[in-house]
PDB file of C-alpha atoms in Angstrom:
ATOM      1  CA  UNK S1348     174.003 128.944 214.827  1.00 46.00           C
ATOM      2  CA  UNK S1349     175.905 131.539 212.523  1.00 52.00           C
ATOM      3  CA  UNK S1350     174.801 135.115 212.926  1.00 83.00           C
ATOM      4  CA  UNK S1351     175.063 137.972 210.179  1.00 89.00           C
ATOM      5  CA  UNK S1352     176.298 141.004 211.173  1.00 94.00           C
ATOM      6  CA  UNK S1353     175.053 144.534 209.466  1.00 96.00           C
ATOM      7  CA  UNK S1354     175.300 148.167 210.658  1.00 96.00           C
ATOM      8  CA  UNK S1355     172.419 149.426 212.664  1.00 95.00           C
ATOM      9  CA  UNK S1356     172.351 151.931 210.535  1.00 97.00           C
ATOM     10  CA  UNK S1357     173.657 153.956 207.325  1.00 97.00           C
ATOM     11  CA  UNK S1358     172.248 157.289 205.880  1.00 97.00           C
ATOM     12  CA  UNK S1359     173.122 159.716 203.003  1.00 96.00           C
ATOM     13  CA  UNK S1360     171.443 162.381 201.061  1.00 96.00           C
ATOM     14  CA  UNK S1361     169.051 161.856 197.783  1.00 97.00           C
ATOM     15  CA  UNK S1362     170.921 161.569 194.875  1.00 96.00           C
ATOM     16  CA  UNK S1363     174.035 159.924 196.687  1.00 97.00           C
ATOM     17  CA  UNK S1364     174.606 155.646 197.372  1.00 97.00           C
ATOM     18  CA  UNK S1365     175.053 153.983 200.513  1.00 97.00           C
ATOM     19  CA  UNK S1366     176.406 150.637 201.019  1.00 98.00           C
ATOM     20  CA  UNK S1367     174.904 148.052 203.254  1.00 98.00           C
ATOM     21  CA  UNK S1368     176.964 145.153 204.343  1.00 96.00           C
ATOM     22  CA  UNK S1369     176.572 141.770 205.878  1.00 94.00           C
ATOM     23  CA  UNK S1370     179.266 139.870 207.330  1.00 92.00           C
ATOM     24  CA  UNK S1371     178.980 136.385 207.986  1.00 85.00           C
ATOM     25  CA  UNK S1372     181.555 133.351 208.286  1.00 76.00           C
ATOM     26  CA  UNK S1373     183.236 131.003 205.462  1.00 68.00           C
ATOM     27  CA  UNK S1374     180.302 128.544 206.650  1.00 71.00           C
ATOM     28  CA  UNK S1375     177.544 130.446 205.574  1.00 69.00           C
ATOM     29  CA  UNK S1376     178.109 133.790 203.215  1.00 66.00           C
ATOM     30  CA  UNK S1377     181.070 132.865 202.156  1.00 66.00           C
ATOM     31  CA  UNK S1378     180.173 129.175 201.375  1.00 68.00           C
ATOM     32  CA  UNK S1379     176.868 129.596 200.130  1.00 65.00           C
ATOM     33  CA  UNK S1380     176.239 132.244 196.926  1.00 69.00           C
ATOM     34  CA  UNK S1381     172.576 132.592 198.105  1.00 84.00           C
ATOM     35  CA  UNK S1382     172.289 135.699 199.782  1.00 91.00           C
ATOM     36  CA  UNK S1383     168.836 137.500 199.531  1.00 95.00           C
ATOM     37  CA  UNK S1384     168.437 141.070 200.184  1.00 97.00           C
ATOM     38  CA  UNK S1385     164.851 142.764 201.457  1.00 98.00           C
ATOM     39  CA  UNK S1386     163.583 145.993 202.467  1.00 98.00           C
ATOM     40  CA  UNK S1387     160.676 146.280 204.997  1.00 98.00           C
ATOM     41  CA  UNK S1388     159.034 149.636 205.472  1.00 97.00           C
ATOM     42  CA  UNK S1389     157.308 149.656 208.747  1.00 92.00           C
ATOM     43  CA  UNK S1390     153.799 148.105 208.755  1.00 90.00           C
ATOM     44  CA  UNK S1391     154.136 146.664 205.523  1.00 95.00           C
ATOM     45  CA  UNK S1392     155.300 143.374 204.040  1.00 96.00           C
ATOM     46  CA  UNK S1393     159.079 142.726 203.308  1.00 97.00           C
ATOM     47  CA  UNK S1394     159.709 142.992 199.976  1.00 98.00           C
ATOM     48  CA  UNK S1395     162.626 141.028 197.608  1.00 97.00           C
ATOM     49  CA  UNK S1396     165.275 142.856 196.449  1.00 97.00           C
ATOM     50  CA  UNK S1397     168.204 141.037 195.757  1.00 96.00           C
ATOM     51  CA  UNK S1398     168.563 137.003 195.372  1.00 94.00           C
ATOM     52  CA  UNK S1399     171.281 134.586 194.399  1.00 90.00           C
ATOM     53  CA  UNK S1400     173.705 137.923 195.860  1.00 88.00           C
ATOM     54  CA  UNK S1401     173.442 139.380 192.988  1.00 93.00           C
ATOM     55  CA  UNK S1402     169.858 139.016 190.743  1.00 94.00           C
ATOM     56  CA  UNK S1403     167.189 141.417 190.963  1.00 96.00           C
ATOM     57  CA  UNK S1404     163.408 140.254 190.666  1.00 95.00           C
ATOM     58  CA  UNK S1405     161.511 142.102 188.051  1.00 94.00           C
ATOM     59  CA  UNK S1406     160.294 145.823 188.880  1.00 95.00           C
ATOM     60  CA  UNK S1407     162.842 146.160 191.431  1.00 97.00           C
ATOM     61  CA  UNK S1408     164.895 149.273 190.125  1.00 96.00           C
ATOM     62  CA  UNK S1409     168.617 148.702 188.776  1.00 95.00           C
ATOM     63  CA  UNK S1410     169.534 151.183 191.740  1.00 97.00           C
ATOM     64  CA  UNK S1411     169.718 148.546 194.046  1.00 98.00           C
ATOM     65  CA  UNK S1412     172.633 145.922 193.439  1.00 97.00           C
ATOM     66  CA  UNK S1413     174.092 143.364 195.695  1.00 95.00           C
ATOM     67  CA  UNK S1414     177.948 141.520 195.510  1.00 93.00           C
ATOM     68  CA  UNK S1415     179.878 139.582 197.697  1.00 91.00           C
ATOM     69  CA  UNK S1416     183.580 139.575 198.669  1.00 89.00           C
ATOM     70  CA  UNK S1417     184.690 136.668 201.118  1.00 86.00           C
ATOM     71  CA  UNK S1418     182.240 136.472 203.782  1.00 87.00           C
ATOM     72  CA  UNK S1419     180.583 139.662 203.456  1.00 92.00           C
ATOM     73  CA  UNK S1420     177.867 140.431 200.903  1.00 93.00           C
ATOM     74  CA  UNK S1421     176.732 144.261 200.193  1.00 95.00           C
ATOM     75  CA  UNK S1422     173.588 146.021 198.755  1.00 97.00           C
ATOM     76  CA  UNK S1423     174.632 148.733 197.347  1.00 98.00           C
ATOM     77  CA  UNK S1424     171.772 151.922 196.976  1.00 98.00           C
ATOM     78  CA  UNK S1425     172.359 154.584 194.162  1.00 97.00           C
ATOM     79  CA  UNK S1426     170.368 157.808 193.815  1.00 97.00           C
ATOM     80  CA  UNK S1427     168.883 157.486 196.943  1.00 97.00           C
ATOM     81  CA  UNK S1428     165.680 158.542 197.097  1.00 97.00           C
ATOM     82  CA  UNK S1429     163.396 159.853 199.917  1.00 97.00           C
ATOM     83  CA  UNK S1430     161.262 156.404 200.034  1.00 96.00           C
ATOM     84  CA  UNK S1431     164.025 153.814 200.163  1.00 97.00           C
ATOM     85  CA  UNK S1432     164.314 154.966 203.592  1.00 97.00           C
ATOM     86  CA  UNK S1433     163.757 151.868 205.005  1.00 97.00           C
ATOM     87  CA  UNK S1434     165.308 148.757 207.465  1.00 97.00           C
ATOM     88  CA  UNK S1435     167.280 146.362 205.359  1.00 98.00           C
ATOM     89  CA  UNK S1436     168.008 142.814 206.087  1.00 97.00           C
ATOM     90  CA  UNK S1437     170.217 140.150 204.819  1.00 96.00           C
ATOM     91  CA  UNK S1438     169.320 136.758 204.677  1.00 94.00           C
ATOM     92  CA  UNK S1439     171.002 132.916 203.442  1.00 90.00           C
ATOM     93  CA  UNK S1440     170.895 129.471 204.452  1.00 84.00           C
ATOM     94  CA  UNK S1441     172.612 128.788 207.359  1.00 79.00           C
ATOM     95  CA  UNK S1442     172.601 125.091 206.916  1.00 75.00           C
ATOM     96  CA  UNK S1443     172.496 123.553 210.370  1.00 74.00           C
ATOM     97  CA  UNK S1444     169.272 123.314 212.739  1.00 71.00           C
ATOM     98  CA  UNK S1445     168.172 126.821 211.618  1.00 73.00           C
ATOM     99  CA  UNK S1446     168.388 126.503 207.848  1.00 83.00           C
ATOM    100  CA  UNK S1447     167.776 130.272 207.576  1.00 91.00           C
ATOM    101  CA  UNK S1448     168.703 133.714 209.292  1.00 92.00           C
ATOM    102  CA  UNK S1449     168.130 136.772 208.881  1.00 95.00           C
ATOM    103  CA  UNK S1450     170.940 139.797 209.642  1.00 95.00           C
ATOM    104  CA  UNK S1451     170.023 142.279 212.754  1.00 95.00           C
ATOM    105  CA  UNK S1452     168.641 144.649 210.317  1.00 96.00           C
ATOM    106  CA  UNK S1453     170.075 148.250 208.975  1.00 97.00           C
ATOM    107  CA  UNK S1454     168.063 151.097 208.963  1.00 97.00           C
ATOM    108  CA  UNK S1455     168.304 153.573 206.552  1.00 98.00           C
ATOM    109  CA  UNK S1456     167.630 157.606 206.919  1.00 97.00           C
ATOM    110  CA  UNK S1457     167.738 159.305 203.525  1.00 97.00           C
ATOM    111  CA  UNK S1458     168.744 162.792 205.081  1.00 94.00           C
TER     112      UNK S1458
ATOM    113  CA  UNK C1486     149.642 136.843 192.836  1.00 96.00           C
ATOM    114  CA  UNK C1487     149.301 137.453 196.693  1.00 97.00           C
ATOM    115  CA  UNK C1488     149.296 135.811 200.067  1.00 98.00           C
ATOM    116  CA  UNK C1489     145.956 137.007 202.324  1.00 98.00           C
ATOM    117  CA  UNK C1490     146.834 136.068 206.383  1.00 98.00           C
ATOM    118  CA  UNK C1491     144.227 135.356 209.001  1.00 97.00           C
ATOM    119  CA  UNK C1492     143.336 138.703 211.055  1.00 97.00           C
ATOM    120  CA  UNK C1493     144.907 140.247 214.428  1.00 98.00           C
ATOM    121  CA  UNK C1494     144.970 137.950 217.260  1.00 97.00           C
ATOM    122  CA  UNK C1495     145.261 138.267 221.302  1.00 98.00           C
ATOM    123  CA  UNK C1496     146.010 135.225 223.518  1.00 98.00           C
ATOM    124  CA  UNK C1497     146.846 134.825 226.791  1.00 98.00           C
ATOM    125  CA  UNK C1498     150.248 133.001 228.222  1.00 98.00           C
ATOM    126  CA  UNK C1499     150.160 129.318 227.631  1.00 97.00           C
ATOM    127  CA  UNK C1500     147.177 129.214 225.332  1.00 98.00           C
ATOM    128  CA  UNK C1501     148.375 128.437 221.414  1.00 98.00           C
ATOM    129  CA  UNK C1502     147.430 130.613 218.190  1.00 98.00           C
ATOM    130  CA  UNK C1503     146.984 129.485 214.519  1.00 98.00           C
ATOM    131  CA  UNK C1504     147.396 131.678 212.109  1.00 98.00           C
ATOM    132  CA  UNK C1505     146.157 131.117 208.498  1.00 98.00           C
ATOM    133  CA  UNK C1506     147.791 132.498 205.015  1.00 98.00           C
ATOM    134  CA  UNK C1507     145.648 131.876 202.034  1.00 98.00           C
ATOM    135  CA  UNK C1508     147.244 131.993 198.527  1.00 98.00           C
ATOM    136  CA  UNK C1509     145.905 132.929 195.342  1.00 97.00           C
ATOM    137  CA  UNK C1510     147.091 133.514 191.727  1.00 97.00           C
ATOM    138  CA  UNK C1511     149.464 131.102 191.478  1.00 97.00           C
ATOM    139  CA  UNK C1512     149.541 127.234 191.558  1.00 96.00           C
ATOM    140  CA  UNK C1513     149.688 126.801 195.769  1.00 96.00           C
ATOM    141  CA  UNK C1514     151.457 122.972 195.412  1.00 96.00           C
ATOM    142  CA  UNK C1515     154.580 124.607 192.980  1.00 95.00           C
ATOM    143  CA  UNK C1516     155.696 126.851 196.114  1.00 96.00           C
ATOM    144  CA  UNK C1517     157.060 126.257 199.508  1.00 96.00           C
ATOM    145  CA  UNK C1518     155.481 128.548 202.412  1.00 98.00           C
ATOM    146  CA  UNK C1519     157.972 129.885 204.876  1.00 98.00           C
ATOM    147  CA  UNK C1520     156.982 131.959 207.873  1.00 98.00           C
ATOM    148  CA  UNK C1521     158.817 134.982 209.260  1.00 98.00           C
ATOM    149  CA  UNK C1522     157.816 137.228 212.697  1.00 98.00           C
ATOM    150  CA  UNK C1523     159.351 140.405 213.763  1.00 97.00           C
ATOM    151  CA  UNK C1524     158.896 140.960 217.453  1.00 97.00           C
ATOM    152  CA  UNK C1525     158.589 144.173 218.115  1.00 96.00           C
ATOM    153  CA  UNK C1526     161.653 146.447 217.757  1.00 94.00           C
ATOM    154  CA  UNK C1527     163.563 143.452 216.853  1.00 94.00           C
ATOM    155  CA  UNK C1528     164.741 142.204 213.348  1.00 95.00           C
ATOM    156  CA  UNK C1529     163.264 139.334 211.229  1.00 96.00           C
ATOM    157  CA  UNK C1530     163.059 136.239 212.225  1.00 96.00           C
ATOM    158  CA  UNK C1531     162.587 132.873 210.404  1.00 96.00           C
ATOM    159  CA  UNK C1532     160.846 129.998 211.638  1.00 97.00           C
ATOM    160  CA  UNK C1533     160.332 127.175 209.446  1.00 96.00           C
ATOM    161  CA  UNK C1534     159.192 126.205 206.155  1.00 96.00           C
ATOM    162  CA  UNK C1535     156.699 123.918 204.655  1.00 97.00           C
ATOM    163  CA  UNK C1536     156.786 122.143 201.881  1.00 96.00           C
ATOM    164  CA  UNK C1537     153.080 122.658 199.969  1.00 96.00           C
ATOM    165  CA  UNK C1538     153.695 119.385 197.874  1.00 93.00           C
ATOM    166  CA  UNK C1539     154.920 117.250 200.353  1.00 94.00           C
ATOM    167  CA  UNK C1540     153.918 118.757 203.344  1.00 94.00           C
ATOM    168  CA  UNK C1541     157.661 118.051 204.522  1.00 95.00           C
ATOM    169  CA  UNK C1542     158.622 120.527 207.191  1.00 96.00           C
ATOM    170  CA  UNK C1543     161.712 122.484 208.493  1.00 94.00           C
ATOM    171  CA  UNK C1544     161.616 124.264 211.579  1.00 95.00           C
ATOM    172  CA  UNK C1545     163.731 126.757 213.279  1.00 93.00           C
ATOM    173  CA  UNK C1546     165.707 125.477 216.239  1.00 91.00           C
ATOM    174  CA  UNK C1547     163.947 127.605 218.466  1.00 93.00           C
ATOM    175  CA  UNK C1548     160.555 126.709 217.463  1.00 95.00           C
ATOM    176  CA  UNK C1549     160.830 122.961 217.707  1.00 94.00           C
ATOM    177  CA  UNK C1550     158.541 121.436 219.765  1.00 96.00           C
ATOM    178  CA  UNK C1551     156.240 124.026 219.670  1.00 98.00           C
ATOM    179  CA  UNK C1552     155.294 124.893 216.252  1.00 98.00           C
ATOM    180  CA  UNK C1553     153.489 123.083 213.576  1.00 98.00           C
ATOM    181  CA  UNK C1554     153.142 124.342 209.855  1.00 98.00           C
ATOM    182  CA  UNK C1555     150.540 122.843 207.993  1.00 98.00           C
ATOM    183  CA  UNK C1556     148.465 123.031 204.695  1.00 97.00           C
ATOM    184  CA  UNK C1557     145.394 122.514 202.975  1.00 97.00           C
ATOM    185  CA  UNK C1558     145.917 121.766 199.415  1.00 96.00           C
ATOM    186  CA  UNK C1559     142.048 121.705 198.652  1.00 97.00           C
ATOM    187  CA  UNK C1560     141.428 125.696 199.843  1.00 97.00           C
ATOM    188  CA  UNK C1561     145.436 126.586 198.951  1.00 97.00           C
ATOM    189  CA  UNK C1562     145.781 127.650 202.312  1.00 98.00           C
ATOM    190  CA  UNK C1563     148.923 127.376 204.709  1.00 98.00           C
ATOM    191  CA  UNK C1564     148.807 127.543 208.376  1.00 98.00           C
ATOM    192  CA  UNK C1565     151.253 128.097 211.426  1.00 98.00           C
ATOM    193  CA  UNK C1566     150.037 127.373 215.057  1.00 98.00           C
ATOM    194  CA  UNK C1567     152.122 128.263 218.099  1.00 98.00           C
ATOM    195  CA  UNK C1568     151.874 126.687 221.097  1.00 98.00           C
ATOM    196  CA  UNK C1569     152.578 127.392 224.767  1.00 98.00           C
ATOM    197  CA  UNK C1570     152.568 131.252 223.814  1.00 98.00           C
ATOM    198  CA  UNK C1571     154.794 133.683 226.291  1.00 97.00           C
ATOM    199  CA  UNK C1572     154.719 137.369 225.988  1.00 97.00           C
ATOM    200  CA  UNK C1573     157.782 137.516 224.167  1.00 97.00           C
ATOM    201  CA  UNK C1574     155.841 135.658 221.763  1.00 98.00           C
ATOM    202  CA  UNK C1575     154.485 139.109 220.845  1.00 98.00           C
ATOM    203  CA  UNK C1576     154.900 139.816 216.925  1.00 98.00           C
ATOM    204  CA  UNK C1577     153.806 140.239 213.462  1.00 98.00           C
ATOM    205  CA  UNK C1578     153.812 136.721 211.853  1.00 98.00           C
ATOM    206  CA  UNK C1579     154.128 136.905 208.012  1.00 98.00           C
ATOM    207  CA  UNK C1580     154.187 133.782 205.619  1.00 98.00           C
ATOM    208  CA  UNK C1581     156.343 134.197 202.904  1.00 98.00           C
ATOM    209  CA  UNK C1582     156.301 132.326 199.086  1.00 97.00           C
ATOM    210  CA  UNK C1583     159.887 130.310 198.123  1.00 93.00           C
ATOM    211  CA  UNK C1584     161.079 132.049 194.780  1.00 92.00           C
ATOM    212  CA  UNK C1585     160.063 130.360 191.568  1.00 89.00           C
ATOM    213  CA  UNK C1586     163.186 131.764 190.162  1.00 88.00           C
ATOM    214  CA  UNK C1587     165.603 130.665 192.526  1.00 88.00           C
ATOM    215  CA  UNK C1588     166.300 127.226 194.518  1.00 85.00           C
ATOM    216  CA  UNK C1589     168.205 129.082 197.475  1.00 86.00           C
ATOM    217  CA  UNK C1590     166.645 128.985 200.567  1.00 87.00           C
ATOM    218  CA  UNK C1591     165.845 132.271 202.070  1.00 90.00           C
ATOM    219  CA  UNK C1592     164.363 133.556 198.912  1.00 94.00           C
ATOM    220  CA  UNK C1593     160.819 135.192 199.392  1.00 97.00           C
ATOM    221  CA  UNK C1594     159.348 136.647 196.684  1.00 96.00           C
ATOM    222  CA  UNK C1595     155.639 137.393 198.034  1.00 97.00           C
ATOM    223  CA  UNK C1596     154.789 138.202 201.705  1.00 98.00           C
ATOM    224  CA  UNK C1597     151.701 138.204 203.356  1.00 98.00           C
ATOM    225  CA  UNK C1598     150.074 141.125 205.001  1.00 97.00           C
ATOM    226  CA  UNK C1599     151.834 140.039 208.752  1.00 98.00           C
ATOM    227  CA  UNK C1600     149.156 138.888 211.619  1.00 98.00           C
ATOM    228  CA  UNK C1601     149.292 140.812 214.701  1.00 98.00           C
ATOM    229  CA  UNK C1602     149.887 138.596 217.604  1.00 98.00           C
ATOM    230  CA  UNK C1603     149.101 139.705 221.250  1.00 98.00           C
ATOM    231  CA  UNK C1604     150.543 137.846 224.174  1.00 98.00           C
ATOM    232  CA  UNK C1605     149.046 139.394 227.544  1.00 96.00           C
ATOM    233  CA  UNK C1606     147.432 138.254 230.768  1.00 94.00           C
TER     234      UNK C1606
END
């Protein structure tokens, strides 16, 4: 089973943009362009971000983007603001007996 | 659009838990349901995948053998059941809708509330 490796955690001010990565393995990121992006505020519900590494769902805002280089994929976050402080988690199809995984999670202090 | 999950739960070790997740809005058979936990301090977690069609099912490695993901087509519900629980067991469970707008796996697009599960002698 791959894993996906992000930072435990990133922080900036409002106003500024923080970069989240994910690093994975030519098996999985960099093999499959189906990276998903989601933020999860505690006790609530994930929520979509980012899908197909790069496509944002409706009503998501255009500060939030996501690209891939090689085997690591990044959300970047412009003009933080003081609610997208948040975890963040990567996520793709592994393929294999586990189909899908999740990254370890980044959390994110706007300071 | 929205998925509504069965309420908070407490079981002891080796008993199992089934957790509901009933959809609404949307046509339930167009839609895989995954489900997701997050044990406490610990990241997300997948666990398998159902499809609401076909009832075909994917499970997680780790969960073979003891999980079961089912549906009900005729009250649009989905349901998980986990079976000889242990205390690390202990998480929110959250079923999660495949993307209509993407055929990726690992796409969720609407989430559940989460279910509180309690593992505890």
């Amino acid at each position: 089973q791959s894993a996906l490796t992000q930072p435990r955690s990133v922080s900036g001010s409002p106003g500024q943009s923080v970069i989240i990565s994910c690093t994975g393995t030519s098996s999985d990121v960099g093999d499959y362009k189906s990276v998903s992006w989601y933020q999860h505020h505690p006790d609530k519900a994930p929520k979509l971000l980012i899908f197909g590494v790069s496509k944002r769902p409706s009503g998501v805002p255009d500060r939030f983007s996501g690209s891939q280089s090689g085997n690591t994929a990044s959300l970047t976050i412009s003009g933080l603001q003081a609610e997208d402080e948040a975890d963040y988690y990567c996520c793709l199809y592994a393929g294999g007996y586990t189909f899908v995984i999740f990254g370890g999670g980044t959390q994110l202090t706007v300071l | 659009v929205q998925l509504v999950q069965s309420g908070a739960d407490v079981k002891k070790p080796g008993a199992s838990v089934k957790v509901s997740c009933k959809a609404s809005g949307y046509t339930f058979t167009n839609n895989g349901i995954n489900w997701v936990r997050q044990v406490p301090g610990q990241g997300l977690e997948w666990m398998g995948w159902i499809g609401t069609y076909s009832g075909n099912t994917n499970y997680a490695q780790k969960f073979q053998g003891r999980v079961t993901m089912t549906t009900d087509t005729s009250t649009t519900t989905a349901y998980m059941e986990l079976r000889s629980l242990r205390s690390d067991d202990t998480a929110v469970y959250y079923c999660a809708r495949d993307s209509p707008d993407s055929s990726d796996w690992g796409t969720f697009d609407i989430w559940g509330q989460g279910t509180v599960v309690t593992v505890s002698s």
